[in-house]
């Protein structure tokens, strides 16, 4: 496994700890080799030192010094300027004789380098039939740039060898959503217009832009989160049952959802989207600076750190059912949840409960804890027929009492095993960008600047107004 961008945050803080855990679980054979590749002139010992301290910090009590020493024996480092053919020679030499092994090239670099690395790997003769390439998001920043990267990488690797990462698909809870929908007959008949009023998807973060100012300022929340993570969650919520769990059967169904998203064009963006940008405030009692005061952010930046959208899916199943999506940085809590609000009874025979709005909900929480809660109305004990919302709650952590795999543990192992189900296919990526591009164009056309919100809140007031216009509220407001 060759990790380009080997000294970056993703490799040291996510991929190496994930590989260590899989090693500890006995899934990484002693013949395996993991090579960090980057531009810095580091010795192997220096790289191992960096990797060890990152893993220690990330893994906490799970870190075991003896096991680390065994795992570190599989690790190596190579200084490569990705543009220089000569720098790939040690790789060619090191890989000679290992043609029968799976090779994973993981590109954890800016996507502008993907084409160069691919060409150089091909020229160095190290791309074999058993090779796979993993492309970390963001893949381009619009339809055209994503298409170009896909063409360039596709000139060397077949589609079956290309693993486009969306780490949300690797999360245990996302898989649980599939289990809930397609492992039980119970929900399927309810999963449609006429029985569902609306669906909310929230991915809220407490963190700000951290050390990624330069990247984030040219990206924004729509491209960073919605184009990939939120749309993928939407697909899994909304897709038709696939005929099998085969990668292409699943991806075909997700693609149909993406292609059925009603385009947001021209003035739609003013009504159906909200852009926000945080200003200074406090998150869980800690004062934090505003976006414009963060490192590497232009003081005049109009990049959005929050976005809310009303999305409609033009299919028989979903016609008339709005999906409200929102995501943002520096919000009040870290929470990722999907909320399905079921219809009211057609003919109420009991007095309407004051809190009825909080019932008839299915809340699937992905983060920070994994749970599935169905809120129904039950009779309040005592005289009279007063109804009250109560929860049927499943805490997945408590039920299974085992640690869930981190998304990257699962995804890395899937690349080695050759399972593409949890990776985005080229046509999915293309369809997602085709829906996103007009929104960005609309924002430019109407000079739609982000509305400010205080760090530690739930985003700009316009976000509550967006959903409020349809007579609904965000789940946390209820
Ligand atoms: C990444 C985004 O893809 O996902 C980050 O680039 C974001 O901006 C992160 O913070 C959120 O992932 P998670 O797994 O922490 O919810």
Short mmCIF file of C-alpha atoms in Angstrom, two decimals, residues 129-458:
data_model
loop_
_atom_site.label_atom_id
_atom_site.label_comp_id
_atom_site.label_asym_id
_atom_site.label_seq_id
_atom_site.Cartn_x
_atom_site.Cartn_y
_atom_site.Cartn_z
CA UNK A 129 -3.67 -6.03 -13.00
CA UNK A 130 -3.87 -6.43 -9.22
CA UNK A 131 -3.42 -2.72 -8.59
CA UNK A 132 -6.08 -0.40 -7.20
CA UNK A 133 -6.05 3.34 -6.91
CA UNK A 134 -7.85 5.16 -4.12
CA UNK A 135 -8.86 8.75 -4.79
CA UNK A 136 -9.51 10.88 -1.75
CA UNK A 137 -12.12 13.62 -2.01
CA UNK A 138 -12.54 16.35 -3.14
CA UNK A 139 -12.31 15.07 -6.67
CA UNK A 140 -12.14 18.28 -8.67
CA UNK A 141 -14.26 21.31 -7.92
CA UNK A 142 -16.86 21.15 -10.66
CA UNK A 143 -18.10 18.82 -13.41
CA UNK A 144 -15.32 19.72 -15.83
CA UNK A 145 -12.38 19.34 -13.46
CA UNK A 146 -13.74 16.08 -12.01
CA UNK A 147 -14.26 14.74 -15.51
CA UNK A 148 -10.72 15.58 -16.51
CA UNK A 149 -9.27 13.81 -13.47
CA UNK A 150 -11.46 10.79 -14.14
CA UNK A 151 -10.27 10.65 -17.74
CA UNK A 152 -6.63 10.96 -16.77
CA UNK A 153 -6.78 8.33 -14.03
CA UNK A 154 -9.04 6.21 -16.24
CA UNK A 155 -6.39 6.13 -18.97
CA UNK A 156 -4.29 3.86 -16.73
CA UNK A 157 -6.72 2.21 -14.29
CA UNK A 158 -9.99 0.54 -15.27
CA UNK A 159 -13.15 1.68 -13.49
CA UNK A 160 -13.03 -1.57 -11.49
CA UNK A 161 -9.63 -0.51 -10.16
CA UNK A 162 -10.70 2.98 -9.07
CA UNK A 163 -11.90 3.52 -5.50
CA UNK A 164 -13.34 7.01 -4.98
CA UNK A 165 -13.58 7.58 -1.26
CA UNK A 166 -16.46 9.13 0.53
CA UNK A 167 -15.63 8.18 4.09
CA UNK A 168 -19.25 8.65 5.20
CA UNK A 169 -20.09 5.49 3.28
CA UNK A 170 -17.63 3.61 5.48
CA UNK A 171 -19.32 4.62 8.71
CA UNK A 172 -20.95 1.76 10.58
CA UNK A 173 -24.14 3.72 11.06
CA UNK A 174 -24.52 4.35 7.34
CA UNK A 175 -24.35 0.63 6.80
CA UNK A 176 -26.91 0.26 9.52
CA UNK A 177 -29.22 2.49 7.57
CA UNK A 178 -29.00 0.01 4.70
CA UNK A 179 -29.68 -2.81 7.17
CA UNK A 180 -32.67 -0.98 8.56
CA UNK A 181 -34.15 -0.26 5.16
CA UNK A 182 -33.36 -3.47 3.32
CA UNK A 183 -33.06 -6.04 6.10
CA UNK A 184 -36.54 -5.42 7.49
CA UNK A 185 -39.82 -5.57 5.64
CA UNK A 186 -41.36 -3.23 8.20
CA UNK A 187 -40.19 0.13 6.91
CA UNK A 188 -40.32 -0.35 3.16
CA UNK A 189 -44.10 0.10 2.74
CA UNK A 190 -43.91 3.32 4.78
CA UNK A 191 -40.93 4.73 2.96
CA UNK A 192 -42.71 6.96 0.47
CA UNK A 193 -44.88 9.96 -0.27
CA UNK A 194 -48.22 9.98 1.45
CA UNK A 195 -46.70 8.43 4.56
CA UNK A 196 -43.60 10.54 5.02
CA UNK A 197 -43.99 14.31 5.36
CA UNK A 198 -40.36 15.29 5.09
CA UNK A 199 -36.83 14.16 5.72
CA UNK A 200 -33.98 16.08 7.34
CA UNK A 201 -30.30 15.38 7.03
CA UNK A 202 -28.02 17.30 9.37
CA UNK A 203 -24.25 17.05 9.54
CA UNK A 204 -23.23 19.59 12.17
CA UNK A 205 -19.68 20.12 13.32
CA UNK A 206 -18.31 21.98 16.31
CA UNK A 207 -14.90 22.33 14.72
CA UNK A 208 -13.90 25.30 12.63
CA UNK A 209 -11.58 25.13 9.63
CA UNK A 210 -8.61 24.11 11.81
CA UNK A 211 -5.38 24.12 9.83
CA UNK A 212 -7.05 23.76 6.47
CA UNK A 213 -7.81 27.44 5.81
CA UNK A 214 -6.28 27.62 2.34
CA UNK A 215 -8.10 24.51 1.15
CA UNK A 216 -11.37 25.40 2.81
CA UNK A 217 -11.52 28.99 1.63
CA UNK A 218 -11.44 27.89 -1.99
CA UNK A 219 -13.90 25.06 -1.35
CA UNK A 220 -16.74 25.99 1.03
CA UNK A 221 -19.33 23.82 2.72
CA UNK A 222 -21.32 22.99 -0.40
CA UNK A 223 -18.36 21.41 -2.17
CA UNK A 224 -16.68 20.07 0.97
CA UNK A 225 -19.70 18.34 2.50
CA UNK A 226 -22.87 18.46 0.41
CA UNK A 227 -21.51 17.36 -2.96
CA UNK A 228 -20.31 14.14 -1.37
CA UNK A 229 -21.29 13.21 2.19
CA UNK A 230 -24.78 14.69 2.37
CA UNK A 231 -25.77 13.61 -1.11
CA UNK A 232 -24.55 10.10 -0.40
CA UNK A 233 -26.61 9.97 2.79
CA UNK A 234 -29.57 11.26 0.80
CA UNK A 235 -29.06 8.52 -1.79
CA UNK A 236 -29.08 5.79 0.82
CA UNK A 237 -32.20 7.22 2.41
CA UNK A 238 -34.03 7.64 -0.88
CA UNK A 239 -32.84 4.85 -3.17
CA UNK A 240 -35.02 1.99 -4.34
CA UNK A 241 -34.15 -1.43 -2.90
CA UNK A 242 -31.29 -2.79 -5.01
CA UNK A 243 -31.69 -6.26 -6.50
CA UNK A 244 -28.62 -7.48 -4.60
CA UNK A 245 -25.82 -6.11 -2.46
CA UNK A 246 -23.48 -6.20 -5.45
CA UNK A 247 -21.48 -2.98 -5.82
CA UNK A 248 -23.07 -2.07 -9.12
CA UNK A 249 -26.59 -3.00 -8.05
CA UNK A 250 -26.26 -0.57 -5.12
CA UNK A 251 -24.53 2.13 -7.11
CA UNK A 252 -27.07 1.93 -9.94
CA UNK A 253 -29.83 2.75 -7.47
CA UNK A 254 -27.93 5.63 -5.90
CA UNK A 255 -27.25 7.05 -9.33
CA UNK A 256 -30.97 7.07 -10.12
CA UNK A 257 -31.57 9.26 -7.07
CA UNK A 258 -28.84 11.70 -8.06
CA UNK A 259 -30.25 11.94 -11.55
CA UNK A 260 -33.75 12.56 -10.21
CA UNK A 261 -32.76 15.52 -8.01
CA UNK A 262 -34.71 18.53 -9.16
CA UNK A 263 -32.18 21.04 -10.46
CA UNK A 264 -31.87 24.27 -8.51
CA UNK A 265 -31.51 26.90 -11.16
CA UNK A 266 -31.50 30.69 -11.28
CA UNK A 267 -33.73 32.18 -8.61
CA UNK A 268 -34.33 28.77 -6.98
CA UNK A 269 -31.07 29.28 -5.16
CA UNK A 270 -32.45 32.34 -3.42
CA UNK A 271 -35.45 30.44 -2.11
CA UNK A 272 -34.16 26.93 -1.58
CA UNK A 273 -30.64 27.46 -0.32
CA UNK A 274 -29.08 29.34 2.58
CA UNK A 275 -25.40 30.16 2.81
CA UNK A 276 -23.86 31.06 6.13
CA UNK A 277 -20.50 32.06 7.56
CA UNK A 278 -19.64 31.97 11.26
CA UNK A 279 -18.52 34.94 13.23
CA UNK A 280 -16.85 34.83 16.64
CA UNK A 281 -18.80 33.18 19.39
CA UNK A 282 -18.52 30.41 21.90
CA UNK A 283 -18.81 26.70 21.37
CA UNK A 284 -19.48 24.73 24.55
CA UNK A 285 -18.32 27.67 26.62
CA UNK A 286 -15.08 28.21 24.73
CA UNK A 287 -14.59 31.47 22.85
CA UNK A 288 -13.68 30.90 19.22
CA UNK A 289 -12.74 33.36 16.47
CA UNK A 290 -14.89 34.10 13.46
CA UNK A 291 -14.18 32.55 10.08
CA UNK A 292 -12.64 35.75 8.74
CA UNK A 293 -10.16 35.80 11.62
CA UNK A 294 -8.99 32.21 11.07
CA UNK A 295 -5.50 31.51 9.71
CA UNK A 296 -5.12 31.59 5.91
CA UNK A 297 -8.58 33.03 5.32
CA UNK A 298 -8.93 36.21 3.33
CA UNK A 299 -10.59 38.90 5.51
CA UNK A 300 -13.01 39.60 2.63
CA UNK A 301 -13.82 35.94 2.05
CA UNK A 302 -17.36 35.11 0.99
CA UNK A 303 -16.89 31.36 1.34
CA UNK A 304 -19.77 29.61 3.09
CA UNK A 305 -19.13 27.57 6.23
CA UNK A 306 -22.80 26.61 6.49
CA UNK A 307 -25.34 25.60 3.94
CA UNK A 308 -28.99 24.55 4.16
CA UNK A 309 -30.98 23.35 1.18
CA UNK A 310 -34.42 22.18 0.26
CA UNK A 311 -34.07 19.26 -2.11
CA UNK A 312 -36.79 17.59 -4.12
CA UNK A 313 -36.57 14.21 -5.79
CA UNK A 314 -38.67 13.85 -8.91
CA UNK A 315 -39.76 10.22 -8.69
CA UNK A 316 -43.02 8.42 -7.98
CA UNK A 317 -41.82 7.52 -4.52
CA UNK A 318 -40.73 10.98 -3.46
CA UNK A 319 -42.79 13.51 -5.41
CA UNK A 320 -43.87 16.21 -2.97
CA UNK A 321 -41.65 15.05 -0.07
CA UNK A 322 -39.03 17.69 0.70
CA UNK A 323 -35.60 16.66 1.91
CA UNK A 324 -33.93 19.38 3.99
CA UNK A 325 -30.17 19.20 4.15
CA UNK A 326 -27.86 21.28 6.29
CA UNK A 327 -24.27 21.24 7.34
CA UNK A 328 -21.95 23.71 8.95
CA UNK A 329 -18.84 24.33 10.95
CA UNK A 330 -18.78 25.84 14.44
CA UNK A 331 -22.32 24.83 15.20
CA UNK A 332 -23.68 24.12 18.64
CA UNK A 333 -23.02 20.38 18.71
CA UNK A 334 -21.34 17.71 16.70
CA UNK A 335 -24.20 15.68 15.38
CA UNK A 336 -25.02 13.76 12.24
CA UNK A 337 -28.59 12.61 12.02
CA UNK A 338 -31.30 11.71 9.60
CA UNK A 339 -34.83 12.46 10.66
CA UNK A 340 -37.86 11.01 8.94
CA UNK A 341 -41.14 12.65 9.90
CA UNK A 342 -44.13 10.44 9.22
CA UNK A 343 -47.55 11.73 8.36
CA UNK A 344 -50.24 12.54 10.88
CA UNK A 345 -53.11 10.11 11.27
CA UNK A 346 -55.72 10.92 8.62
CA UNK A 347 -58.56 11.17 11.11
CA UNK A 348 -57.60 11.88 14.71
CA UNK A 349 -59.93 10.39 17.28
CA UNK A 350 -57.94 11.55 20.33
CA UNK A 351 -57.31 15.04 21.48
CA UNK A 352 -54.22 16.35 19.71
CA UNK A 353 -51.25 16.17 22.05
CA UNK A 354 -49.54 19.50 22.61
CA UNK A 355 -46.24 17.81 21.85
CA UNK A 356 -47.51 15.77 18.90
CA UNK A 357 -44.98 17.47 16.62
CA UNK A 358 -42.23 15.59 18.42
CA UNK A 359 -43.79 12.21 17.57
CA UNK A 360 -44.05 10.10 14.47
CA UNK A 361 -40.37 10.49 13.93
CA UNK A 362 -37.64 8.10 13.06
CA UNK A 363 -34.27 9.53 14.06
CA UNK A 364 -31.20 7.75 12.80
CA UNK A 365 -28.18 9.17 14.52
CA UNK A 366 -24.76 8.51 13.09
CA UNK A 367 -22.62 10.70 15.29
CA UNK A 368 -21.48 11.16 18.01
CA UNK A 369 -23.34 8.03 19.14
CA UNK A 370 -25.09 5.54 16.88
CA UNK A 371 -28.73 5.07 17.61
CA UNK A 372 -32.09 4.57 16.01
CA UNK A 373 -35.07 6.11 17.77
CA UNK A 374 -38.68 5.84 16.76
CA UNK A 375 -40.86 8.34 18.55
CA UNK A 376 -44.50 7.36 18.77
CA UNK A 377 -47.48 8.65 20.69
CA UNK A 378 -48.54 6.58 23.69
CA UNK A 379 -51.23 7.09 26.25
CA UNK A 380 -50.22 9.08 29.28
CA UNK A 381 -51.00 6.92 32.35
CA UNK A 382 -54.03 7.92 34.35
CA UNK A 383 -57.45 9.12 33.57
CA UNK A 384 -58.50 10.40 30.20
CA UNK A 385 -56.98 9.75 26.83
CA UNK A 386 -54.01 12.05 26.71
CA UNK A 387 -51.22 11.13 24.33
CA UNK A 388 -47.56 11.76 24.82
CA UNK A 389 -44.48 11.13 22.64
CA UNK A 390 -42.30 8.25 23.85
CA UNK A 391 -39.22 6.68 22.38
CA UNK A 392 -38.53 3.21 21.12
CA UNK A 393 -34.79 3.59 21.26
CA UNK A 394 -31.96 1.40 20.07
CA UNK A 395 -28.49 2.40 21.19
CA UNK A 396 -26.24 0.45 18.85
CA UNK A 397 -23.10 0.88 20.96
CA UNK A 398 -24.87 -0.39 24.05
CA UNK A 399 -26.55 -3.26 22.20
CA UNK A 400 -23.51 -4.69 20.48
CA UNK A 401 -20.95 -3.64 23.10
CA UNK A 402 -18.12 -3.63 20.62
CA UNK A 403 -16.20 -0.80 19.06
CA UNK A 404 -17.41 -0.01 15.55
CA UNK A 405 -14.77 0.06 12.88
CA UNK A 406 -13.60 3.51 11.95
CA UNK A 407 -14.72 4.36 8.40
CA UNK A 408 -11.16 4.21 7.07
CA UNK A 409 -10.52 0.78 8.60
CA UNK A 410 -13.40 -0.60 6.64
CA UNK A 411 -12.66 1.30 3.44
CA UNK A 412 -8.96 0.42 3.40
CA UNK A 413 -9.74 -3.25 3.87
CA UNK A 414 -12.37 -3.06 1.15
CA UNK A 415 -9.79 -1.73 -1.30
CA UNK A 416 -7.51 -4.64 -0.48
CA UNK A 417 -10.37 -7.14 -0.79
CA UNK A 418 -11.59 -5.51 -3.99
CA UNK A 419 -15.08 -4.57 -2.80
CA UNK A 420 -16.33 -1.43 -4.54
CA UNK A 421 -19.76 -1.17 -2.91
CA UNK A 422 -18.83 1.70 -0.60
CA UNK A 423 -17.01 3.76 -3.22
CA UNK A 424 -18.42 6.25 -5.68
CA UNK A 425 -18.62 5.30 -9.30
CA UNK A 426 -17.62 7.80 -11.97
CA UNK A 427 -21.19 8.41 -13.12
CA UNK A 428 -22.32 9.07 -9.52
CA UNK A 429 -19.64 11.67 -9.05
CA UNK A 430 -20.55 13.27 -12.34
CA UNK A 431 -24.26 13.39 -11.46
CA UNK A 432 -23.49 14.92 -8.06
CA UNK A 433 -21.39 17.70 -9.61
CA UNK A 434 -24.02 18.33 -12.28
CA UNK A 435 -26.51 19.08 -9.53
CA UNK A 436 -24.08 21.19 -7.48
CA UNK A 437 -22.60 23.36 -10.26
CA UNK A 438 -25.79 25.35 -11.03
CA UNK A 439 -26.17 26.19 -7.33
CA UNK A 440 -22.73 27.77 -7.27
CA UNK A 441 -23.46 29.51 -10.57
CA UNK A 442 -26.74 30.85 -9.12
CA UNK A 443 -24.96 32.18 -6.03
CA UNK A 444 -22.55 34.05 -8.28
CA UNK A 445 -25.23 35.34 -10.59
CA UNK A 446 -27.30 36.81 -7.77
CA UNK A 447 -24.30 37.75 -5.68
CA UNK A 448 -25.72 35.67 -2.82
CA UNK A 449 -23.33 36.34 0.04
CA UNK A 450 -23.27 34.16 3.14
CA UNK A 451 -25.35 35.33 6.07
CA UNK A 452 -23.41 35.48 9.27
CA UNK A 453 -24.17 33.28 12.25
CA UNK A 454 -22.66 33.19 15.69
CA UNK A 455 -20.29 30.33 16.35
CA UNK A 456 -22.02 27.91 18.70
CA UNK A 457 -25.49 28.48 17.23
CA UNK A 458 -27.41 26.33 14.73
#
